[in-house]
Amino acid sequence: MQRCGMRGLVFAGLVLLAGVVLTPDARAQTAAERGKYLVMVAGCTDCHTPGHFLGNPDMTKYLGGSNVGFFIPDLGTFYGPNLTPDPETGLGKWTDDQVIHALQTGERPDGRVLAPTMPWRAYAGMKRSDVADIVAFLRSLTPVRNKVPGPFGPSEKATSFVFKILPPGG
Ligand code: HEC
């Protein structure tokens, strides 16, 4: 009787422990996993993966830079650059803080403010921890060597596909 009671107690204890230990574990997500989810819902893939806007995204160059740029009158043509950790053509040489800063203020390390097509004003409202998770995911990507064209000045000819904003009657 007493042994049975002890067993019951031990069993109840184990169930409780499993609940405490396993429940958070089962839901745990690494920073990079959460970042992947945020990248998906924030639509980063669309503007930063070649072929996406042509209906045929090249997943071997996932987030490796777009081949479709955006033309904005008086500003120029801008292609979503390579976000993979490649040091020459991607974000490999940027520190995490520089990427976070660009996403929250639109300012690149060289001081240039990103064209409005890059929706940093929307991303500026994200919690810093969310932005850090996005950066953790970008850091986990396989580096892709791909330099996007441009940016081109307003009167320069673009060398790849372009979305154009035209003035009325244009
Ligand atoms: C609607 C298209 C669009 C979406 C969506 C978008 N971007 Fe961009 N992004 C751009 C364009 C275009 C540029 C280049 C702008 C420029 O050079 O002025 C850019 C630039 C950047 C830069 C600066 C890189 C560099 O080399 O200068 C980073 C970092 C970046 N985007 C990250 C992201 C992330 C992360 C997301 C999703 C949370 C995202 N972008 C979503 C279009 C987009």
Short mmCIF file of C-alpha atoms and ligand atoms in Angstrom, two decimals, residues 38-39 42-48 53 70 78-83 90-91 94 99 102-103 108 112-115 117-119 123 126 134 138 151, ligand 1:
data_model
loop_
_atom_site.label_atom_id
_atom_site.label_comp_id
_atom_site.label_asym_id
_atom_site.label_seq_id
_atom_site.Cartn_x
_atom_site.Cartn_y
_atom_site.Cartn_z
CA LEU A 38 9.50 36.77 -40.11
CA VAL A 39 11.35 36.97 -43.44
CA ALA A 42 7.53 40.37 -44.24
CA GLY A 43 7.96 39.47 -47.91
CA CYS A 44 11.73 40.01 -48.03
CA THR A 45 12.02 37.06 -50.41
CA ASP A 46 10.01 38.78 -53.15
CA CYS A 47 12.32 41.73 -53.67
CA HIS A 48 15.59 40.01 -52.78
CA PHE A 53 8.76 38.87 -59.94
CA PHE A 70 12.37 49.55 -59.20
CA PHE A 78 17.19 50.11 -57.32
CA TYR A 79 17.51 46.32 -57.14
CA GLY A 80 16.92 44.41 -53.88
CA PRO A 81 20.54 43.50 -53.03
CA ASN A 82 22.06 40.21 -51.98
CA LEU A 83 21.25 39.55 -48.29
CA GLY A 90 26.24 40.27 -49.91
CA LEU A 91 26.08 41.39 -46.28
CA TRP A 94 28.28 44.29 -42.45
CA VAL A 99 22.04 45.38 -40.71
CA ALA A 102 19.55 49.67 -41.92
CA LEU A 103 16.28 47.84 -41.23
CA ARG A 108 23.34 51.95 -44.89
CA ARG A 112 23.08 56.49 -47.96
CA VAL A 113 19.38 56.23 -47.12
CA LEU A 114 17.70 53.32 -48.90
CA ALA A 115 15.17 54.01 -51.64
CA THR A 117 10.84 50.74 -52.29
CA MET A 118 12.69 49.01 -49.48
CA PRO A 119 9.94 49.14 -46.82
CA TYR A 123 10.15 47.46 -40.50
CA MET A 126 9.38 45.93 -35.47
CA ILE A 134 15.85 38.22 -38.97
CA LEU A 138 20.24 35.92 -42.81
CA PRO A 151 21.84 51.44 -58.30
C1 HEC B 1 9.17 45.82 -51.99
C2 HEC B 1 10.53 45.31 -52.15
C3 HEC B 1 11.35 45.00 -50.91
C4 HEC B 1 10.99 44.28 -49.80
C5 HEC B 1 9.65 43.65 -49.47
C6 HEC B 1 12.18 44.22 -48.96
N1 HEC B 1 13.22 44.89 -49.56
FE1 HEC B 1 15.08 45.14 -48.77
N2 HEC B 1 15.55 46.35 -50.33
C7 HEC B 1 14.77 46.57 -51.46
C8 HEC B 1 15.48 47.42 -52.39
C9 HEC B 1 14.97 47.87 -53.76
C10 HEC B 1 16.69 47.73 -51.78
C11 HEC B 1 17.80 48.62 -52.35
C12 HEC B 1 17.46 50.06 -52.07
C13 HEC B 1 18.58 51.01 -52.34
O1 HEC B 1 19.66 50.58 -52.79
O2 HEC B 1 18.39 52.22 -52.12
C14 HEC B 1 16.71 47.05 -50.49
C15 HEC B 1 17.77 47.10 -49.59
C16 HEC B 1 17.86 46.31 -48.44
C17 HEC B 1 19.02 46.28 -47.57
C18 HEC B 1 20.30 47.07 -47.74
C19 HEC B 1 21.30 46.18 -48.42
C20 HEC B 1 22.39 46.87 -49.17
O3 HEC B 1 23.31 46.16 -49.65
O4 HEC B 1 22.35 48.10 -49.33
C21 HEC B 1 18.76 45.35 -46.59
C22 HEC B 1 19.68 44.93 -45.45
C23 HEC B 1 17.45 44.83 -46.86
N3 HEC B 1 16.92 45.44 -47.98
C24 HEC B 1 16.84 43.85 -46.11
C25 HEC B 1 15.49 43.48 -46.27
C26 HEC B 1 14.80 42.58 -45.38
C27 HEC B 1 15.44 41.83 -44.22
C28 HEC B 1 13.50 42.54 -45.80
C29 HEC B 1 12.34 41.85 -45.15
C30 HEC B 1 12.15 42.09 -43.71
C31 HEC B 1 13.40 43.37 -47.00
N4 HEC B 1 14.63 43.91 -47.25
C32 HEC B 1 12.26 43.55 -47.76
C33 HEC B 1 13.51 46.08 -51.68
C34 HEC B 1 12.75 45.37 -50.75
#
